[in-house]
Amino acid sequence: MTIEFLQHTLFFPMMIHGFGFLSLSASLVLPWALTGLVQGQRITESLVKNVRQSSTVQEISLPSRKLISAVPNATTYYVSGTGNDRNSGLSTSSAFRTLQRAANLTNPGDTVLIMNGQYKNGPKDGSVLSIKRSGTANAWIKFKAYPGHFPKIQHNTWNGISISNGASYIEINGLEVIGNNANITLSYALSQKYNKSNTLTNGNCISIEGRNNARSRHINILNNKVHDCGGAGISAIKADYVKVDNNTVFNNSWYSLYGCSGISMLNNWSSDNNQGYKIFVTNNKTYNNRMYVPWIDAGRITDGNGIIVDVSKGYKGRVLVANNITYNNGGSGIHAHDSERVDIINNTAYLNQQTPEIKKKGKGEIYAGYSSDVRIFNNIMYGSPGIAVNSNMKNVNVTYNYNIYRKDSVIKMTGSRDIIADPQFVNASARDFRLKSTSPAINSGLKWSSLTTDFLGNPRVSSYATDRGAYEMR
């Protein structure tokens, strides 16, 4: 349950997470429930085997996607670990050396192809790659790995990649962003727990910074490997139309004093009145994100979640969090805090809440708190014995249904189609969360028409029922 720290400078996009006292209301009404939804009821797996299902849930359709047409005079720039910023940057043999050299030249429709190499920040730089120039709806600016290459962005400053100044229509695709954790000890980080200016402990991997009334929209963060940042893995603050898809996000949030998480959507901003899905957090794998340093505003450890949608009441669009695998995080696997209009569908959460201070309170593997209009369906929640797998903390119109919970878990809310059973993973100890053929999660979920593929991109079953969790077994 988190809120991002509202810092006063552009290079302080550290993510902090907070508490319900920031926006609680004493006039909350009882949650609306689906027909048949009951609290505290244990449902056995026999209720869902091969049962044709129906639901009164009204889904929000995915927005139509217009193809981005080719742009006359669009330029492709090349960057290489063996390049030179005095080059033209217009071919592989005349590539630039730094990402920023290319970024400073981009116009709508341009592409920056990044070749093998290690890209680092200068001593006084706030980012390795600072993006402040926008594309357009039909001419995005794209920063992509050159085909077959695996470039690495290594940093010890505020951000590996920052998107700010209202930059919009931007794509980041296929990059590896590495923070400074390997060079930090816990004892050093704890000695810096009051030092808000220390970039060595507080740096984010990828940050979309929308404060200071310069807000970004239409940002795609795709196919990246994001890890070992003391602060957030992927953070979007006051942004709209954001897609975070198919990223691997791990070992982040360890040393920051701002209270961070692996993937965080904070203060979602409405750039228009569209009420459909506009923010997508899909097909990501998040693990080992946790806090070791107390959040400075609370004086204690509060976060280190796999994925959080945070302090976003009033957002007019919907958020879809789907097909994610999240495990071994210090905080929750996935949760919505002080937010509304969120759908958390077909995710697999396994043994999160690893931080002792968080495990003791046990708020959930996947849950919502202080939120409204949140639907939590088709998920697998495998928590520690005796620890809560979900919660109902001052929610309004938050529904859980068609989920599967591990036996011996503490279950605060159940829906009429929820079940308590072993999901039967292929090999959870090896982090293989596919389902055995005998799993009760197979063919027992609710078909969510807006979600047509699973974690691997395979089609969801087109018949009467889908599987629960991130994988669809065929």
XYZ file of C-alpha atoms in Angstrom:
474
model
C 0.000 0.000 0.000
C 2.036 2.809 -1.294
C 2.276 6.361 -2.508
C 5.063 7.876 -4.450
C 7.115 10.532 -2.743
C 6.398 13.933 -4.253
C 9.892 15.324 -4.598
C 10.704 18.811 -5.716
C 13.242 18.178 -8.452
C 13.078 16.429 -11.783
C 15.730 13.913 -10.865
C 13.981 12.711 -7.725
C 11.414 10.290 -9.190
C 11.778 7.814 -6.340
C 8.722 5.764 -5.567
C 7.272 5.699 -2.133
C 4.258 4.061 -0.923
C 1.987 5.099 1.819
C -0.990 4.461 3.897
C -4.717 4.743 3.969
C -4.659 7.771 6.256
C -3.858 9.896 3.241
C -7.295 9.571 1.723
C -9.609 7.609 3.932
C -13.282 8.377 4.142
C -15.496 7.718 7.116
C -18.537 7.423 4.871
C -17.571 4.293 2.964
C -20.500 2.075 2.138
C -20.631 -1.696 2.146
C -19.017 -3.279 -0.950
C -21.256 -4.234 -3.785
C -21.049 -7.923 -4.431
C -21.723 -10.149 -7.368
C -24.684 -12.457 -7.100
C -23.526 -15.307 -4.930
C -20.474 -13.484 -3.517
C -19.995 -14.296 0.120
C -17.420 -13.292 2.685
C -15.419 -15.889 4.551
C -17.004 -18.831 2.784
C -14.726 -21.733 1.889
C -15.612 -23.204 -1.458
C -14.355 -26.643 -2.371
C -12.834 -27.410 -5.720
C -15.628 -29.816 -6.575
C -17.919 -26.856 -7.221
C -16.025 -25.759 -10.276
C -15.054 -28.880 -12.168
C -16.387 -28.643 -15.720
C -19.202 -26.282 -14.803
C -20.460 -23.942 -17.450
C -20.199 -20.437 -16.058
C -21.979 -17.191 -16.544
C -21.416 -13.811 -14.999
C -23.041 -10.439 -14.630
C -19.659 -8.739 -14.896
C -19.636 -6.128 -17.626
C -16.230 -5.878 -19.199
C -14.574 -2.830 -20.639
C -13.434 -3.477 -24.179
C -9.892 -2.902 -25.253
C -9.473 0.296 -27.243
C -9.074 0.017 -30.962
C -5.468 0.322 -32.072
C -4.700 2.344 -35.172
C -1.658 1.290 -37.095
C 1.216 3.717 -36.978
C 1.763 4.648 -40.579
C 5.164 5.146 -42.119
C 6.420 8.692 -41.774
C 8.163 10.344 -44.730
C 11.669 11.528 -43.859
C 11.777 9.529 -40.619
C 15.355 8.867 -39.543
C 16.950 5.800 -38.020
C 19.884 6.508 -35.706
C 22.375 3.904 -34.549
C 24.226 3.763 -31.244
C 27.056 1.346 -30.470
C 29.404 0.571 -27.613
C 32.229 1.155 -30.097
C 30.707 4.246 -31.725
C 31.668 7.908 -31.559
C 29.420 10.906 -30.966
C 31.292 12.724 -33.751
C 29.874 10.233 -36.235
C 26.710 10.866 -38.226
C 24.813 8.117 -36.388
C 23.090 7.175 -39.650
C 24.535 3.689 -40.149
C 25.948 0.803 -38.142
C 29.457 1.794 -39.246
C 28.991 5.431 -38.198
C 27.071 4.890 -34.959
C 26.980 7.293 -32.034
C 28.573 6.253 -28.753
C 25.982 7.668 -26.320
C 22.240 7.246 -26.198
C 21.749 10.894 -25.319
C 23.404 12.061 -28.519
C 20.738 10.226 -30.506
C 17.885 11.221 -28.181
C 18.696 14.908 -28.596
C 18.186 14.617 -32.373
C 14.974 12.628 -32.520
C 11.837 13.917 -34.195
C 8.430 12.239 -34.663
C 8.746 8.916 -36.450
C 12.443 8.438 -35.718
C 13.917 5.203 -34.394
C 17.077 4.760 -32.334
C 18.572 1.280 -32.757
C 20.937 0.396 -29.927
C 23.724 -2.068 -30.588
C 25.749 -4.151 -28.146
C 27.671 -2.236 -25.532
C 27.494 -0.917 -22.003
C 26.015 2.551 -21.663
C 26.704 4.507 -18.466
C 25.813 7.906 -17.073
C 28.351 10.684 -16.765
C 29.338 11.891 -13.274
C 26.804 14.727 -13.255
C 24.082 13.158 -15.400
C 20.671 12.447 -13.961
C 20.054 9.616 -16.426
C 21.880 7.531 -18.973
C 19.016 8.270 -21.381
C 16.821 11.295 -20.784
C 13.866 11.496 -23.188
C 12.190 14.891 -23.475
C 11.161 15.004 -27.147
C 7.763 13.691 -28.264
C 6.498 11.708 -31.162
C 2.954 11.967 -32.486
C -0.001 9.597 -32.681
C 1.065 8.424 -36.149
C 4.799 8.812 -35.638
C 6.147 7.429 -32.385
C 9.766 7.825 -31.351
C 11.235 4.398 -30.614
C 14.346 3.334 -28.712
C 14.965 -0.319 -29.532
C 17.657 -2.949 -29.311
C 19.252 -3.558 -32.681
C 18.026 -6.979 -33.936
C 19.998 -9.752 -32.269
C 21.801 -7.372 -29.895
C 21.565 -7.076 -26.109
C 22.627 -3.584 -25.026
C 23.049 -2.831 -21.329
C 22.288 0.453 -19.606
C 24.289 0.531 -16.361
C 23.782 3.469 -14.005
C 24.410 4.833 -10.525
C 22.328 7.991 -10.860
C 18.649 8.864 -10.450
C 17.448 6.947 -13.508
C 18.708 4.553 -16.105
C 16.026 5.842 -18.485
C 13.839 8.845 -17.716
C 10.863 10.101 -19.711
C 9.922 13.619 -18.649
C 8.989 17.115 -19.822
C 5.683 15.742 -21.106
C 7.377 13.518 -23.676
C 4.713 11.346 -25.299
C 4.347 8.678 -27.987
C 7.541 6.972 -26.854
C 8.512 3.293 -27.013
C 11.319 1.607 -25.040
C 11.872 -1.914 -26.358
C 14.285 -4.759 -25.693
C 16.829 -3.074 -23.404
C 18.517 -4.227 -20.213
C 18.638 -1.598 -17.470
C 20.876 -2.316 -14.483
C 21.113 -0.310 -11.292
C 23.766 0.067 -8.623
C 22.751 -2.608 -6.094
C 25.845 -4.721 -6.721
C 28.019 -1.883 -5.430
C 26.020 -1.247 -2.241
C 25.977 -3.047 1.088
C 22.978 -3.065 3.388
C 24.994 -1.440 6.158
C 25.909 1.429 3.838
C 22.313 1.796 2.643
C 21.036 1.944 6.220
C 23.620 4.603 7.011
C 22.057 6.667 4.208
C 18.423 6.239 5.255
C 17.998 9.983 5.788
C 19.994 11.095 2.754
C 17.449 12.024 0.116
C 20.140 13.120 -2.340
C 22.136 9.916 -2.583
C 21.852 8.621 -6.131
C 23.907 5.527 -5.303
C 21.102 4.038 -3.204
C 17.975 5.666 -4.640
C 18.191 5.279 -8.414
C 15.298 3.974 -10.522
C 15.645 1.807 -13.615
C 12.922 3.285 -15.886
C 10.926 6.340 -14.777
C 8.028 8.153 -16.431
C 7.929 11.450 -14.540
C 4.702 13.408 -14.870
C 4.915 15.913 -12.068
C 5.455 19.674 -12.410
C 2.484 19.771 -14.836
C 4.518 18.158 -17.609
C 2.660 14.894 -18.058
C 3.378 12.127 -20.487
C 0.949 9.901 -22.362
C 1.164 7.066 -24.839
C 4.275 5.372 -23.492
C 5.141 1.732 -24.240
C 7.690 -0.097 -22.073
C 8.139 -3.462 -23.803
C 10.361 -6.541 -23.584
C 12.941 -5.091 -21.207
C 15.056 -6.660 -18.469
C 15.065 -4.305 -15.496
C 16.972 -5.102 -12.330
C 19.177 -4.200 -9.378
C 18.019 -0.632 -8.970
C 17.921 0.683 -5.399
C 14.670 2.461 -6.249
C 11.808 1.496 -8.548
C 12.065 -0.963 -11.398
C 9.478 0.659 -13.695
C 7.617 3.728 -12.423
C 4.929 5.856 -14.067
C 3.790 8.979 -12.213
C 0.861 11.078 -13.471
C 0.837 9.483 -16.898
C -1.881 8.214 -19.235
C -2.058 5.531 -21.935
C 0.846 3.527 -20.565
C 1.631 -0.039 -21.598
C 4.107 -2.070 -19.525
C 4.274 -5.429 -21.261
C 6.520 -8.495 -21.272
C 9.215 -7.099 -18.986
C 11.283 -9.026 -16.441
C 11.659 -6.913 -13.299
C 13.690 -8.150 -10.337
C 15.990 -7.215 -7.430
C 14.730 -3.625 -7.275
C 13.652 -1.327 -4.415
C 16.281 -2.708 -2.037
C 18.063 0.397 -0.812
C 15.925 3.452 -1.511
C 14.510 5.443 1.397
C 11.464 6.378 -0.685
C 9.515 3.104 -0.495
C 9.528 1.577 -3.963
C 8.207 -1.422 -5.889
C 9.005 -3.471 -8.983
C 6.301 -1.915 -11.208
C 4.278 1.065 -10.001
C 1.506 3.161 -11.547
C 1.048 6.230 -9.318
C -1.477 9.078 -9.566
C -2.833 7.938 -12.930
C -3.753 11.016 -14.966
C -6.693 11.366 -17.362
C -5.695 13.106 -20.558
C -9.191 12.602 -21.991
C -12.598 11.199 -21.060
C -12.074 7.703 -22.451
C -13.433 5.213 -19.897
C -11.970 2.090 -21.487
C -8.655 0.410 -20.758
C -5.832 2.896 -21.056
C -3.164 1.547 -18.729
C -1.907 -1.996 -19.214
C 0.438 -3.965 -16.978
C 0.535 -7.306 -18.726
C 2.678 -10.397 -19.251
C 5.432 -9.265 -16.886
C 7.508 -11.355 -14.509
C 8.365 -9.600 -11.234
C 10.359 -11.150 -8.399
C 12.740 -10.388 -5.521
C 11.687 -6.759 -5.395
C 11.687 -5.732 -1.749
C 12.650 -3.014 0.719
C 15.520 -3.293 3.177
C 15.570 0.396 4.152
C 12.563 2.020 5.899
C 10.453 4.504 3.991
C 11.590 7.847 5.341
C 8.067 9.249 5.812
C 6.821 6.277 7.830
C 9.978 5.138 9.548
C 9.304 1.545 8.610
C 9.300 -0.857 5.675
C 6.025 -0.681 3.767
C 6.476 -1.875 0.194
C 8.651 -3.755 -2.246
C 5.610 -5.024 -4.152
C 5.724 -6.866 -7.439
C 3.096 -4.575 -9.015
C 1.064 -1.738 -7.500
C -1.597 0.656 -8.815
C -1.310 3.484 -6.346
C -3.313 6.536 -5.252
C -5.305 6.809 -8.455
C -8.862 7.616 -7.456
C -10.508 9.896 -9.984
C -8.812 8.291 -12.970
C -11.393 8.117 -15.766
C -9.907 5.218 -17.688
C -9.501 1.617 -16.528
C -6.323 -0.220 -15.638
C -5.789 -3.827 -16.731
C -3.282 -5.885 -14.737
C -3.252 -9.292 -16.404
C -1.174 -12.395 -17.162
C 1.618 -11.416 -14.779
C 3.764 -13.822 -12.764
C 4.927 -12.390 -9.460
C 6.823 -14.221 -6.744
C 9.159 -13.810 -3.797
C 8.617 -10.072 -3.508
C 8.883 -8.427 -0.121
C 5.439 -6.841 -0.345
C 2.372 -8.041 -2.207
C 2.446 -9.743 -5.557
C -0.113 -7.271 -6.946
C -2.392 -4.760 -5.300
C -4.437 -1.627 -5.819
C -4.054 0.979 -3.083
C -6.362 3.978 -2.786
C -7.343 3.533 -6.425
C -10.359 2.762 -8.576
C -11.316 1.293 -11.931
C -8.768 -1.537 -11.855
C -9.125 -5.094 -13.196
C -6.639 -7.683 -11.887
C -7.178 -10.728 -14.090
C -5.421 -14.085 -14.666
C -2.263 -13.484 -12.670
C -0.166 -15.988 -10.722
C 1.213 -14.861 -7.343
C 3.478 -17.169 -5.375
C 4.968 -16.718 -1.906
C 5.174 -12.955 -1.867
C 5.087 -10.917 1.387
C 8.609 -12.076 2.219
C 9.502 -9.008 4.280
C 8.898 -9.933 7.945
C 7.216 -6.625 8.793
C 4.772 -7.076 5.913
C 4.220 -10.801 6.386
C 3.225 -10.147 9.993
C 0.345 -7.927 8.856
C -0.563 -10.224 5.979
C -2.570 -8.089 3.596
C -2.406 -10.366 0.578
C -0.752 -11.962 -2.402
C -3.241 -10.083 -4.604
C -5.634 -7.592 -3.057
C -7.163 -4.113 -2.967
C -7.180 -1.657 -0.092
C -9.015 1.666 0.328
C -10.171 1.203 -3.249
C -13.352 1.031 -5.306
C -14.522 -0.572 -8.548
C -11.792 -3.212 -8.545
C -12.320 -6.703 -9.991
C -9.956 -9.498 -8.969
C -10.758 -12.551 -11.114
C -9.113 -15.750 -12.397
C -5.974 -15.392 -10.293
C -3.894 -18.022 -8.505
C -2.787 -16.877 -5.046
C -0.321 -19.216 -3.367
C 0.654 -17.679 -0.055
C 2.530 -18.796 3.021
C 0.581 -20.925 5.518
C -1.321 -18.828 8.016
C -0.773 -15.594 6.064
C -3.556 -13.655 4.325
C -3.782 -14.072 0.566
C -6.301 -11.263 0.073
C -7.935 -8.426 1.999
C -10.967 -6.207 2.243
C -9.591 -3.023 3.782
C -12.241 -0.295 3.589
C -13.094 -1.141 -0.006
C -16.217 -0.234 -1.945
C -17.399 -2.376 -4.854
C -14.319 -4.621 -4.848
C -15.048 -8.175 -5.965
C -13.038 -11.378 -5.789
C -14.200 -14.340 -7.858
C -12.960 -17.318 -9.893
C -9.673 -17.254 -7.967
C -7.842 -20.230 -6.496
C -6.226 -20.052 -3.052
C -3.706 -22.361 -1.473
C -4.905 -24.474 1.431
C -3.836 -23.232 4.880
C -3.930 -19.612 3.736
C -5.960 -16.949 5.507
C -8.737 -15.862 3.144
C -10.533 -12.629 3.997
C -12.849 -12.510 0.970
C -14.238 -15.240 -1.262
C -16.521 -15.255 -4.249
C -19.027 -17.911 -5.168
C -16.642 -19.426 -7.737
C -13.453 -19.109 -5.718
C -11.860 -22.386 -4.685
C -9.376 -23.491 -2.046
C -7.049 -26.142 -3.426
C -3.537 -26.947 -4.564
C -3.170 -25.324 -8.026
C -0.685 -28.070 -8.976
C 2.164 -26.175 -10.580
C 4.542 -28.144 -12.788
C 7.565 -27.222 -10.642
C 7.134 -24.212 -8.383
C 10.560 -24.657 -6.771
C 12.079 -24.134 -10.226
C 9.666 -21.248 -10.840
C 7.715 -23.163 -13.444
C 4.157 -22.068 -12.736
C 2.495 -23.863 -15.591
C -0.327 -26.176 -14.553
C -0.362 -29.942 -14.426
C -3.143 -31.579 -16.407
C -4.971 -32.439 -13.162
C -4.979 -28.869 -11.842
C -8.352 -27.545 -10.617
C -7.404 -24.224 -12.229
C -7.860 -25.661 -15.728
C -11.156 -24.848 -17.476
C -12.638 -23.373 -14.317
C -12.129 -19.638 -14.820
C -14.354 -16.934 -16.218
C -13.842 -16.111 -19.876
C -12.673 -12.490 -19.966
C -13.293 -11.486 -23.551
C -10.855 -8.575 -23.478
C -8.015 -10.955 -22.595
C -7.333 -13.140 -25.623
C -3.829 -14.476 -24.878
C -1.892 -15.784 -21.885
C 1.547 -15.025 -20.428
C 3.291 -16.730 -23.346
C 1.084 -15.157 -25.994
C -0.869 -18.352 -26.568
C -4.607 -18.004 -27.215
C -6.962 -18.193 -24.283
C -9.533 -20.947 -24.721
C -12.390 -19.784 -26.897
C -14.956 -22.164 -25.397
C -17.038 -21.652 -22.279
C -14.171 -21.379 -19.771
C -10.570 -20.290 -19.432
C -7.875 -21.436 -17.034
C -7.056 -19.553 -13.869
C -3.629 -17.977 -13.501
C -1.167 -16.575 -16.027
C -0.872 -19.694 -18.187
C -3.486 -21.230 -20.455
C -2.848 -24.959 -20.810
C -3.752 -26.532 -24.159
